[in-house]
mmCIF file of C-alpha atoms in Angstrom:
data_model
loop_
_atom_site.group_PDB
_atom_site.id
_atom_site.type_symbol
_atom_site.label_atom_id
_atom_site.label_comp_id
_atom_site.label_asym_id
_atom_site.label_seq_id
_atom_site.Cartn_x
_atom_site.Cartn_y
_atom_site.Cartn_z
ATOM 1 C CA MET X 1 -33.190 -119.731 106.009
ATOM 2 C CA ALA X 2 -30.599 -121.010 103.568
ATOM 3 C CA LEU X 3 -31.592 -123.907 101.361
ATOM 4 C CA GLY X 4 -29.628 -127.156 101.191
ATOM 5 C CA LEU X 5 -27.552 -127.889 98.059
ATOM 6 C CA GLU X 6 -29.962 -130.678 96.981
ATOM 7 C CA GLN X 7 -33.079 -128.637 97.451
ATOM 8 C CA ALA X 8 -31.424 -125.653 95.655
ATOM 9 C CA GLU X 9 -30.389 -127.822 92.712
ATOM 10 C CA GLU X 10 -33.963 -129.348 92.515
ATOM 11 C CA GLN X 11 -35.420 -125.802 92.344
ATOM 12 C CA ARG X 12 -33.070 -124.738 89.752
ATOM 13 C CA LEU X 13 -33.697 -127.671 87.598
ATOM 14 C CA TYR X 14 -37.440 -127.220 87.909
ATOM 15 C CA GLN X 15 -37.062 -123.641 86.916
ATOM 16 C CA GLN X 16 -35.043 -124.515 83.820
ATOM 17 C CA THR X 17 -37.493 -127.181 82.771
ATOM 18 C CA LEU X 18 -40.354 -124.705 83.110
ATOM 19 C CA LEU X 19 -38.642 -121.990 81.098
ATOM 20 C CA GLN X 20 -37.546 -124.430 78.387
ATOM 21 C CA ASP X 21 -41.067 -126.091 78.187
ATOM 22 C CA GLY X 22 -42.507 -122.549 77.904
ATOM 23 C CA LEU X 23 -40.080 -121.474 75.156
ATOM 24 C CA LYS X 24 -40.849 -124.694 73.136
ATOM 25 C CA ASP X 25 -44.495 -124.103 73.537
ATOM 26 C CA MET X 26 -44.281 -120.568 72.136
ATOM 27 C CA LEU X 27 -42.241 -121.898 69.306
ATOM 28 C CA ASP X 28 -44.801 -124.571 68.372
ATOM 29 C CA HIS X 29 -47.571 -122.098 68.454
ATOM 30 C CA GLY X 30 -45.783 -119.280 66.657
ATOM 31 C CA LYS X 31 -45.818 -116.862 69.546
ATOM 32 C CA PHE X 32 -43.335 -113.848 69.905
ATOM 33 C CA LEU X 33 -41.142 -115.115 66.982
ATOM 34 C CA ASP X 34 -38.737 -112.334 65.877
ATOM 35 C CA CYS X 35 -36.151 -114.174 63.835
ATOM 36 C CA VAL X 36 -36.009 -116.327 60.843
ATOM 37 C CA VAL X 37 -32.851 -118.623 60.321
ATOM 38 C CA ARG X 38 -32.348 -119.585 56.582
ATOM 39 C CA ALA X 39 -30.258 -122.685 55.584
ATOM 40 C CA GLY X 40 -30.339 -123.651 52.127
ATOM 41 C CA GLU X 41 -33.887 -123.404 50.953
ATOM 42 C CA ARG X 42 -35.389 -123.957 54.430
ATOM 43 C CA GLU X 43 -36.640 -121.299 56.891
ATOM 44 C CA PHE X 44 -36.587 -121.780 60.747
ATOM 45 C CA PRO X 45 -38.719 -119.215 62.650
ATOM 46 C CA CYS X 46 -37.437 -118.736 66.303
ATOM 47 C CA HIS X 47 -36.494 -116.409 69.002
ATOM 48 C CA ARG X 48 -33.413 -114.168 68.870
ATOM 49 C CA LEU X 49 -33.176 -114.300 72.692
ATOM 50 C CA VAL X 50 -32.915 -118.078 72.729
ATOM 51 C CA LEU X 51 -30.226 -118.072 70.072
ATOM 52 C CA ALA X 52 -28.219 -115.271 71.695
ATOM 53 C CA ALA X 53 -28.532 -116.802 75.187
ATOM 54 C CA CYS X 54 -27.051 -120.230 73.932
ATOM 55 C CA SER X 55 -24.539 -119.156 71.435
ATOM 56 C CA PRO X 56 -21.802 -116.364 71.489
ATOM 57 C CA TYR X 57 -21.782 -116.796 67.686
ATOM 58 C CA PHE X 58 -25.404 -115.774 67.200
ATOM 59 C CA ARG X 59 -25.114 -113.034 69.880
ATOM 60 C CA ALA X 60 -22.260 -111.446 67.947
ATOM 61 C CA ARG X 61 -24.313 -111.768 64.644
ATOM 62 C CA PHE X 62 -27.271 -109.954 66.072
ATOM 63 C CA LEU X 63 -25.146 -107.255 67.739
ATOM 64 C CA ALA X 64 -23.011 -106.728 64.594
ATOM 65 C CA GLU X 65 -26.073 -106.428 62.297
ATOM 66 C CA PRO X 66 -29.014 -105.062 64.303
ATOM 67 C CA GLU X 67 -30.818 -103.725 61.311
ATOM 68 C CA ARG X 68 -30.898 -107.353 59.889
ATOM 69 C CA ALA X 69 -31.307 -109.129 63.163
ATOM 70 C CA GLY X 70 -34.591 -110.523 61.997
ATOM 71 C CA GLU X 71 -33.176 -112.706 59.280
ATOM 72 C CA LEU X 72 -30.177 -114.947 59.668
ATOM 73 C CA HIS X 73 -28.461 -116.601 56.785
ATOM 74 C CA LEU X 74 -26.232 -119.643 57.646
ATOM 75 C CA GLU X 75 -24.091 -120.691 54.795
ATOM 76 C CA GLU X 76 -22.307 -124.113 54.224
ATOM 77 C CA VAL X 77 -24.489 -125.748 56.788
ATOM 78 C CA SER X 78 -26.913 -128.498 56.008
ATOM 79 C CA PRO X 79 -30.632 -127.669 56.746
ATOM 80 C CA ASP X 80 -30.943 -130.965 58.633
ATOM 81 C CA VAL X 81 -28.112 -130.000 60.931
ATOM 82 C CA VAL X 82 -29.668 -126.643 61.566
ATOM 83 C CA ALA X 83 -32.925 -128.177 62.431
ATOM 84 C CA GLN X 84 -31.199 -130.582 65.028
ATOM 85 C CA VAL X 85 -29.187 -127.702 66.570
ATOM 86 C CA LEU X 86 -32.425 -125.515 67.051
ATOM 87 C CA HIS X 87 -34.372 -128.457 68.367
ATOM 88 C CA TYR X 88 -31.735 -129.079 70.828
ATOM 89 C CA LEU X 89 -31.662 -125.485 72.065
ATOM 90 C CA TYR X 90 -35.359 -125.744 72.783
ATOM 91 C CA THR X 91 -35.543 -129.209 74.078
ATOM 92 C CA SER X 92 -32.103 -130.473 75.206
ATOM 93 C CA GLU X 93 -32.852 -133.481 73.022
ATOM 94 C CA ILE X 94 -30.517 -134.449 70.200
ATOM 95 C CA ALA X 95 -30.431 -137.665 67.982
ATOM 96 C CA LEU X 96 -26.896 -138.631 67.104
ATOM 97 C CA ASP X 97 -25.897 -141.279 64.676
ATOM 98 C CA GLU X 98 -22.849 -142.373 62.731
ATOM 99 C CA ALA X 99 -23.989 -140.349 59.560
ATOM 100 C CA SER X 100 -24.791 -137.160 61.349
ATOM 101 C CA VAL X 101 -22.284 -136.688 64.258
ATOM 102 C CA GLN X 102 -19.456 -135.100 62.338
ATOM 103 C CA ASP X 103 -21.516 -132.496 60.760
ATOM 104 C CA LEU X 104 -23.230 -131.702 64.129
ATOM 105 C CA PHE X 105 -19.700 -131.634 65.712
ATOM 106 C CA ALA X 106 -18.391 -129.078 63.098
ATOM 107 C CA ALA X 107 -21.693 -126.937 63.543
ATOM 108 C CA ALA X 108 -21.376 -126.914 67.438
ATOM 109 C CA HIS X 109 -17.682 -125.647 66.938
ATOM 110 C CA ARG X 110 -18.798 -123.034 64.456
ATOM 111 C CA PHE X 111 -21.811 -121.895 66.367
ATOM 112 C CA GLN X 112 -19.925 -122.109 69.728
ATOM 113 C CA ILE X 113 -22.292 -124.351 71.525
ATOM 114 C CA PRO X 114 -20.265 -126.369 74.046
ATOM 115 C CA SER X 115 -23.034 -128.644 75.152
ATOM 116 C CA ILE X 116 -23.582 -130.117 71.656
ATOM 117 C CA PHE X 117 -19.719 -129.993 71.191
ATOM 118 C CA THR X 118 -19.178 -132.241 74.449
ATOM 119 C CA ILE X 119 -22.112 -134.623 73.509
ATOM 120 C CA CYS X 120 -20.518 -135.173 70.060
ATOM 121 C CA VAL X 121 -17.023 -135.845 71.521
ATOM 122 C CA SER X 122 -18.399 -138.421 73.999
ATOM 123 C CA PHE X 123 -20.363 -139.994 71.162
ATOM 124 C CA LEU X 124 -17.274 -140.356 68.842
ATOM 125 C CA GLN X 125 -14.980 -141.418 71.798
ATOM 126 C CA LYS X 126 -17.245 -144.352 72.526
ATOM 127 C CA ARG X 127 -17.620 -145.554 68.907
ATOM 128 C CA LEU X 128 -13.984 -145.437 67.891
ATOM 129 C CA CYS X 129 -13.172 -148.275 65.677
ATOM 130 C CA LEU X 130 -10.768 -149.488 62.833
ATOM 131 C CA SER X 131 -12.925 -147.835 60.197
ATOM 132 C CA ASN X 132 -13.301 -144.355 61.663
ATOM 133 C CA CYS X 133 -10.332 -143.694 63.911
ATOM 134 C CA LEU X 134 -8.177 -141.900 61.444
ATOM 135 C CA ALA X 135 -11.216 -139.662 60.494
ATOM 136 C CA VAL X 136 -11.930 -138.833 64.006
ATOM 137 C CA PHE X 137 -8.330 -138.198 64.678
ATOM 138 C CA ARG X 138 -8.052 -135.562 61.866
ATOM 139 C CA LEU X 139 -11.412 -134.175 62.986
ATOM 140 C CA GLY X 140 -10.235 -133.583 66.489
ATOM 141 C CA LEU X 141 -7.049 -131.751 65.167
ATOM 142 C CA LEU X 142 -9.025 -129.744 62.641
ATOM 143 C CA LEU X 143 -11.548 -128.546 65.365
ATOM 144 C CA ASP X 144 -8.755 -128.020 67.906
ATOM 145 C CA CYS X 145 -10.410 -130.611 70.288
ATOM 146 C CA ALA X 146 -7.349 -132.159 72.301
ATOM 147 C CA ARG X 147 -9.615 -134.702 74.092
ATOM 148 C CA LEU X 148 -11.001 -136.230 70.941
ATOM 149 C CA ALA X 149 -7.549 -136.146 69.078
ATOM 150 C CA VAL X 150 -5.703 -137.877 71.912
ATOM 151 C CA ALA X 151 -8.339 -140.467 72.275
ATOM 152 C CA ALA X 152 -8.425 -141.286 68.469
ATOM 153 C CA ARG X 153 -4.447 -141.260 68.414
ATOM 154 C CA ASP X 154 -4.252 -143.616 71.312
ATOM 155 C CA PHE X 155 -6.605 -146.061 69.613
ATOM 156 C CA ILE X 156 -4.514 -145.790 66.404
ATOM 157 C CA CYS X 157 -1.351 -146.501 68.325
ATOM 158 C CA ALA X 158 -2.986 -149.479 70.079
ATOM 159 C CA HIS X 159 -3.969 -150.893 66.649
ATOM 160 C CA PHE X 160 -1.192 -149.494 64.463
ATOM 161 C CA THR X 161 -0.378 -152.566 62.419
ATOM 162 C CA LEU X 162 -3.972 -152.814 61.297
ATOM 163 C CA VAL X 163 -4.567 -149.045 60.835
ATOM 164 C CA ALA X 164 -1.457 -148.727 58.740
ATOM 165 C CA ARG X 165 -2.962 -150.950 56.223
ATOM 166 C CA ASP X 166 -5.998 -148.729 55.630
ATOM 167 C CA ALA X 167 -6.093 -146.434 52.670
ATOM 168 C CA ASP X 168 -6.958 -143.577 54.743
ATOM 169 C CA PHE X 169 -3.613 -143.964 56.572
ATOM 170 C CA LEU X 170 -1.885 -142.948 53.322
ATOM 171 C CA GLY X 171 -3.850 -139.662 53.241
ATOM 172 C CA LEU X 172 -2.424 -138.320 56.488
ATOM 173 C CA SER X 173 -0.475 -135.111 56.497
ATOM 174 C CA ALA X 174 3.277 -135.192 57.593
ATOM 175 C CA ASP X 175 2.306 -133.517 60.931
ATOM 176 C CA GLU X 176 -0.586 -136.039 61.473
ATOM 177 C CA LEU X 177 1.868 -138.926 60.721
ATOM 178 C CA ILE X 178 4.521 -137.603 63.092
ATOM 179 C CA ALA X 179 1.813 -137.184 65.783
ATOM 180 C CA ILE X 180 1.061 -140.911 65.632
ATOM 181 C CA ILE X 181 4.587 -142.440 65.103
ATOM 182 C CA SER X 182 6.438 -140.312 67.695
ATOM 183 C CA SER X 183 4.302 -142.003 70.517
ATOM 184 C CA ASP X 184 5.946 -144.305 73.028
ATOM 185 C CA GLY X 185 2.394 -146.016 73.048
ATOM 186 C CA LEU X 186 2.686 -147.422 69.545
ATOM 187 C CA ASN X 187 1.897 -151.139 69.539
ATOM 188 C CA VAL X 188 4.459 -152.604 67.393
ATOM 189 C CA GLU X 189 6.740 -155.469 68.222
ATOM 190 C CA LYS X 190 9.538 -154.251 65.906
ATOM 191 C CA GLU X 191 10.504 -150.830 64.572
ATOM 192 C CA GLU X 192 10.643 -152.304 61.207
ATOM 193 C CA ALA X 193 6.853 -151.935 61.004
ATOM 194 C CA VAL X 194 7.092 -148.227 61.483
ATOM 195 C CA PHE X 195 9.681 -147.797 58.807
ATOM 196 C CA GLU X 196 7.759 -149.802 56.368
ATOM 197 C CA ALA X 197 4.466 -147.777 57.045
ATOM 198 C CA VAL X 198 6.431 -144.471 56.688
ATOM 199 C CA MET X 199 7.856 -145.682 53.256
ATOM 200 C CA ARG X 200 4.417 -146.666 52.051
ATOM 201 C CA TRP X 201 3.046 -143.256 53.053
ATOM 202 C CA ALA X 202 5.988 -141.481 51.352
ATOM 203 C CA GLY X 203 5.546 -143.196 48.144
ATOM 204 C CA SER X 204 1.729 -142.890 47.821
ATOM 205 C CA GLY X 205 -0.494 -140.484 46.085
ATOM 206 C CA ASP X 206 0.022 -138.599 42.852
ATOM 207 C CA ALA X 207 3.170 -137.075 41.659
ATOM 208 C CA GLU X 208 2.575 -133.778 43.376
ATOM 209 C CA ALA X 209 1.638 -135.472 46.670
ATOM 210 C CA GLN X 210 4.677 -137.681 46.440
ATOM 211 C CA ALA X 211 7.051 -134.850 45.915
ATOM 212 C CA GLU X 212 5.588 -132.911 48.938
ATOM 213 C CA ARG X 213 5.994 -136.016 51.147
ATOM 214 C CA GLN X 214 9.395 -136.717 50.148
ATOM 215 C CA ARG X 215 10.369 -133.137 50.978
ATOM 216 C CA ALA X 216 8.951 -133.783 54.529
ATOM 217 C CA LEU X 217 10.463 -137.261 54.754
ATOM 218 C CA PRO X 218 13.694 -136.015 56.550
ATOM 219 C CA THR X 219 11.485 -134.388 59.249
ATOM 220 C CA VAL X 220 9.250 -137.542 59.474
ATOM 221 C CA PHE X 221 12.283 -139.729 59.786
ATOM 222 C CA GLU X 222 13.159 -138.110 63.035
ATOM 223 C CA SER X 223 10.107 -139.961 64.586
ATOM 224 C CA VAL X 224 11.310 -143.283 63.272
ATOM 225 C CA ARG X 225 13.499 -144.840 65.918
ATOM 226 C CA CYS X 226 16.213 -146.206 63.540
ATOM 227 C CA ARG X 227 18.357 -146.969 66.519
ATOM 228 C CA LEU X 228 15.950 -149.820 67.302
ATOM 229 C CA LEU X 229 16.305 -151.432 63.896
ATOM 230 C CA PRO X 230 18.793 -154.343 63.534
ATOM 231 C CA ARG X 231 22.112 -153.394 61.782
ATOM 232 C CA ALA X 232 21.371 -155.822 59.030
ATOM 233 C CA PHE X 233 17.861 -154.412 58.437
ATOM 234 C CA LEU X 234 19.448 -150.944 58.533
ATOM 235 C CA GLU X 235 21.920 -151.702 55.670
ATOM 236 C CA SER X 236 20.089 -153.969 53.458
ATOM 237 C CA ARG X 237 16.608 -152.271 53.662
ATOM 238 C CA VAL X 238 16.774 -148.672 54.919
ATOM 239 C CA GLU X 239 19.972 -147.562 53.414
ATOM 240 C CA ARG X 240 19.224 -149.154 50.037
ATOM 241 C CA HIS X 241 15.631 -147.950 49.805
ATOM 242 C CA PRO X 242 15.217 -145.659 46.611
ATOM 243 C CA LEU X 243 13.603 -142.777 48.701
ATOM 244 C CA VAL X 244 16.369 -142.901 51.234
ATOM 245 C CA ARG X 245 19.118 -143.091 48.709
ATOM 246 C CA ALA X 246 17.544 -140.182 46.660
ATOM 247 C CA GLN X 247 18.134 -137.647 49.630
ATOM 248 C CA PRO X 248 21.668 -137.063 50.939
ATOM 249 C CA GLU X 249 20.117 -135.764 54.276
ATOM 250 C CA LEU X 250 18.454 -139.162 54.831
ATOM 251 C CA LEU X 251 21.754 -140.875 54.103
ATOM 252 C CA ARG X 252 23.564 -138.723 56.740
ATOM 253 C CA LYS X 253 20.936 -139.669 59.259
ATOM 254 C CA VAL X 254 21.293 -143.497 58.407
ATOM 255 C CA GLN X 255 25.042 -142.941 58.874
ATOM 256 C CA MET X 256 24.401 -141.325 62.403
ATOM 257 C CA VAL X 257 22.480 -144.392 63.402
ATOM 258 C CA LYS X 258 25.272 -146.740 62.112
ATOM 259 C CA ASP X 259 27.787 -144.742 64.080
ATOM 260 C CA ALA X 260 25.602 -145.091 67.157
ATOM 261 C CA HIS X 261 25.628 -148.941 66.709
ATOM 262 C CA GLU X 262 29.375 -148.682 66.903
ATOM 263 C CA GLY X 263 29.259 -146.533 70.090
ATOM 264 C CA ARG X 264 29.843 -143.056 68.418
ATOM 265 C CA ILE X 265 26.846 -140.919 69.492
ATOM 266 C CA THR X 266 26.211 -137.841 67.434
ATOM 267 C CA THR X 267 24.870 -134.820 69.476
ATOM 268 C CA LEU X 268 23.503 -131.632 68.254
ATOM 269 C CA ARG X 269 24.186 -128.125 69.836
ATOM 270 C CA LYS X 270 20.970 -126.514 71.111
ATOM 271 C CA LYS X 271 20.726 -122.873 70.239
ATOM 272 C CA LYS X 272 20.387 -120.610 73.231
ATOM 273 C CA LYS X 273 16.912 -118.861 73.527
ATOM 274 C CA GLY X 274 18.238 -115.439 74.052
ATOM 275 C CA LYS X 275 21.592 -114.119 72.874
ATOM 276 C CA ASP X 276 23.452 -111.079 73.997
ATOM 277 C CA GLY X 277 22.984 -107.966 71.766
ATOM 278 C CA ALA X 278 25.855 -106.129 70.099
ATOM 279 C CA GLY X 279 26.262 -103.733 72.995
ATOM 280 C CA ALA X 280 25.875 -106.348 75.735
ATOM 281 C CA LYS X 281 28.835 -106.635 78.117
ATOM 282 C CA GLU X 282 31.215 -109.657 77.851
ATOM 283 C CA ALA X 283 30.741 -112.416 80.353
ATOM 284 C CA ASP X 284 33.170 -112.563 83.278
ATOM 285 C CA LYS X 285 36.530 -113.631 82.160
ATOM 286 C CA GLY X 286 37.003 -115.334 85.678
ATOM 287 C CA THR X 287 34.519 -118.182 84.684
ATOM 288 C CA SER X 288 36.302 -121.545 85.219
ATOM 289 C CA LYS X 289 37.047 -123.822 82.094
ATOM 290 C CA ALA X 290 35.099 -126.626 83.938
ATOM 291 C CA LYS X 291 31.901 -124.283 84.180
ATOM 292 C CA ALA X 292 32.370 -123.352 80.549
ATOM 293 C CA GLU X 293 32.514 -127.143 79.565
ATOM 294 C CA GLU X 294 29.330 -127.858 81.611
ATOM 295 C CA ASP X 295 27.394 -125.092 79.922
ATOM 296 C CA GLU X 296 28.548 -126.350 76.473
ATOM 297 C CA GLU X 297 27.497 -129.888 77.352
ATOM 298 C CA ALA X 298 24.035 -128.654 78.629
ATOM 299 C CA GLU X 299 23.452 -127.200 75.106
ATOM 300 C CA ARG X 300 23.856 -130.525 73.348
ATOM 301 C CA ILE X 301 20.854 -132.713 72.551
ATOM 302 C CA LEU X 302 20.303 -136.084 71.059
ATOM 303 C CA PRO X 303 18.866 -136.234 67.508
ATOM 304 C CA GLY X 304 15.430 -137.709 67.319
ATOM 305 C CA ILE X 305 16.477 -140.361 65.074
ATOM 306 C CA LEU X 306 18.735 -141.790 67.658
ATOM 307 C CA ASN X 307 15.906 -142.323 70.125
ATOM 308 C CA ASP X 308 16.013 -145.716 71.559
ATOM 309 C CA THR X 309 13.087 -145.739 73.853
ATOM 310 C CA LEU X 310 11.184 -148.913 73.289
ATOM 311 C CA ARG X 311 7.567 -148.676 72.180
ATOM 312 C CA PHE X 312 4.721 -150.085 74.038
ATOM 313 C CA GLY X 313 4.396 -153.248 71.885
ATOM 314 C CA MET X 314 8.024 -154.213 72.387
ATOM 315 C CA PHE X 315 7.383 -155.224 75.974
ATOM 316 C CA LEU X 316 5.348 -158.278 74.880
ATOM 317 C CA GLN X 317 6.447 -161.692 76.335
ATOM 318 C CA ASP X 318 5.568 -165.196 75.522
ATOM 319 C CA LEU X 319 5.101 -166.851 78.752
ATOM 320 C CA ILE X 320 4.157 -170.461 79.937
ATOM 321 C CA PHE X 321 1.296 -170.305 82.524
ATOM 322 C CA MET X 322 1.253 -172.972 85.070
ATOM 323 C CA ILE X 323 -1.357 -173.533 87.833
ATOM 324 C CA SER X 324 -1.511 -175.845 90.873
ATOM 325 C CA GLU X 325 -3.575 -175.952 94.050
ATOM 326 C CA GLU X 326 -1.218 -173.406 95.562
ATOM 327 C CA GLY X 327 -1.584 -170.882 92.924
ATOM 328 C CA ALA X 328 -0.633 -169.703 89.384
ATOM 329 C CA VAL X 329 2.786 -168.955 87.951
ATOM 330 C CA ALA X 330 3.961 -167.698 84.580
ATOM 331 C CA TYR X 331 7.460 -168.852 83.325
ATOM 332 C CA ASP X 332 9.442 -166.865 80.854
ATOM 333 C CA PRO X 333 11.694 -169.596 79.049
ATOM 334 C CA ALA X 334 13.903 -167.016 77.218
ATOM 335 C CA ALA X 335 14.904 -165.253 80.578
ATOM 336 C CA ASN X 336 14.487 -168.150 82.858
ATOM 337 C CA GLU X 337 12.404 -166.334 85.177
ATOM 338 C CA CYS X 338 9.034 -166.810 87.011
ATOM 339 C CA TYR X 339 6.200 -164.450 87.675
ATOM 340 C CA CYS X 340 3.601 -164.782 90.365
ATOM 341 C CA ALA X 341 0.246 -164.440 88.791
ATOM 342 C CA SER X 342 -1.898 -165.471 91.629
ATOM 343 C CA LEU X 343 -1.325 -166.859 95.129
ATOM 344 C CA SER X 344 -4.672 -168.628 95.946
ATOM 345 C CA SER X 345 -5.515 -171.904 97.615
ATOM 346 C CA GLN X 346 -8.896 -171.754 95.842
ATOM 347 C CA VAL X 347 -7.472 -172.830 92.429
ATOM 348 C CA PRO X 348 -9.291 -176.133 91.637
ATOM 349 C CA LYS X 349 -7.371 -179.413 91.514
ATOM 350 C CA ASN X 350 -9.143 -180.842 88.401
ATOM 351 C CA HIS X 351 -10.699 -180.251 85.066
ATOM 352 C CA VAL X 352 -9.359 -176.796 84.731
ATOM 353 C CA SER X 353 -9.129 -174.894 81.310
ATOM 354 C CA LEU X 354 -7.099 -171.760 80.543
ATOM 355 C CA VAL X 355 -8.025 -169.014 78.107
ATOM 356 C CA THR X 356 -5.933 -165.866 77.336
ATOM 357 C CA LYS X 357 -6.914 -162.697 75.720
ATOM 358 C CA GLU X 358 -5.340 -159.314 75.525
ATOM 359 C CA ASN X 359 -3.042 -159.911 78.419
ATOM 360 C CA GLN X 360 -5.704 -161.397 80.704
ATOM 361 C CA VAL X 361 -5.748 -164.910 81.905
ATOM 362 C CA PHE X 362 -9.027 -166.820 82.604
ATOM 363 C CA VAL X 363 -9.136 -170.004 84.608
ATOM 364 C CA ALA X 364 -12.363 -171.741 84.052
ATOM 365 C CA GLY X 365 -13.747 -175.199 84.998
ATOM 366 C CA GLY X 366 -12.919 -177.549 87.709
ATOM 367 C CA LEU X 367 -14.627 -177.997 91.128
ATOM 368 C CA PHE X 368 -14.118 -176.267 94.320
ATOM 369 C CA TYR X 369 -14.796 -177.858 97.700
ATOM 370 C CA ASN X 370 -15.934 -175.420 100.432
ATOM 371 C CA GLU X 371 -15.627 -177.183 103.784
ATOM 372 C CA ASP X 372 -17.705 -174.255 105.595
ATOM 373 C CA ASN X 373 -20.653 -174.841 103.300
ATOM 374 C CA LYS X 374 -22.319 -178.007 104.634
ATOM 375 C CA GLU X 375 -25.308 -177.926 102.309
ATOM 376 C CA ASP X 376 -23.450 -177.360 98.930
ATOM 377 C CA PRO X 377 -19.769 -177.821 99.377
ATOM 378 C CA MET X 378 -19.010 -178.469 95.688
ATOM 379 C CA SER X 379 -19.307 -175.525 93.282
ATOM 380 C CA ALA X 380 -18.063 -174.708 89.788
ATOM 381 C CA TYR X 381 -15.150 -172.322 89.596
ATOM 382 C CA PHE X 382 -14.096 -169.472 87.563
ATOM 383 C CA LEU X 383 -11.105 -167.013 88.063
ATOM 384 C CA GLN X 384 -9.958 -164.048 86.043
ATOM 385 C CA VAL X 385 -6.250 -163.328 86.773
ATOM 386 C CA PRO X 386 -5.452 -159.549 86.783
ATOM 387 C CA ASP X 387 -3.585 -157.839 83.947
ATOM 388 C CA GLN X 388 0.281 -157.937 83.932
ATOM 389 C CA PRO X 389 2.789 -156.684 85.135
ATOM 390 C CA TRP X 390 3.083 -159.644 87.472
ATOM 391 C CA GLU X 391 5.465 -159.351 90.362
ATOM 392 C CA PRO X 392 8.316 -161.902 90.468
ATOM 393 C CA PRO X 393 8.406 -163.828 93.795
ATOM 394 C CA ALA X 394 11.389 -163.733 96.076
ATOM 395 C CA ASN X 395 12.787 -166.882 94.409
ATOM 396 C CA ALA X 396 12.284 -165.879 90.726
ATOM 397 C CA GLY X 397 14.964 -168.058 89.054
ATOM 398 C CA LEU X 398 14.376 -171.692 88.425
#
């Protein structure tokens, strides 16, 4: 008779617990120990079978050096980290904190222990903040953890104006900086903030670091959306910046942007991935001229510096929020448009306060009269209006 899934899972967990408790008991009482792990000046007696079963790294070490399998030296790893890793392998328990998580994360990556790796990733994601987001971003890239790197990059983009002031921002490599400023999710109201951040980065560090960054500046500039910069700023600040004036290639890029402001868009010809060899046959001469022009047009691409896609923070609007007993409406005075925030007859008629925070609107206070509740018809009122975007009603114009 086949077991149900729930019963089979219960039995499997029971056996795993029994096995793990038995292994921990043998470790505590020094039974069947056949290996010593050395880290620094500390020694950790354990079982080869446990290490090999939990880690492809340890399994490969034991198979590669069978004559020395009884003694394993781990270099460049803190003894405290090794102690925590071994404790987890025998108990499934691990104590993470801000001070140790990065070392444990690196150790889990090195020793190929995916469970510890995943635990560390979740811990770091939940504790992303202004003080650690850049370090976590670089750690995710260093250890090839896309999930962590993307989470940290998204946090950096959401708080870019604050993060760009941090001293650690100036320590980013060119590739790391490009990964951030190329994002559409960058929370900046104006592209000027991106340009100024890049210039601070390029001019920071010692002479050697500055020289290296300035060599990379033309590549980094491809991710600055100069086409979004006002013409006056482009001419007074960008074109006259010493680091830009020092490189003819950057001046050519600025000229491309100025041409684009005047309607002359520069395109680049994309190289074909596969070209015919010397002995290849010529293309059919009967190909029409229109077809040839289409192929040529398909090979042209727009330079990155002419990207005019708006960033996330450029969609911000200053709205006037109005409520009545019929509902709530947001009015955009610049565009002379209304957006329906809430159609509710339950908005109170008196003593109402409004609070806004991070694109959310809270309506608090007031009294609501419920005719159906005979015992307690009067009640306090609280409404949280959902996040934008708000849908414009049929009659949007005022």
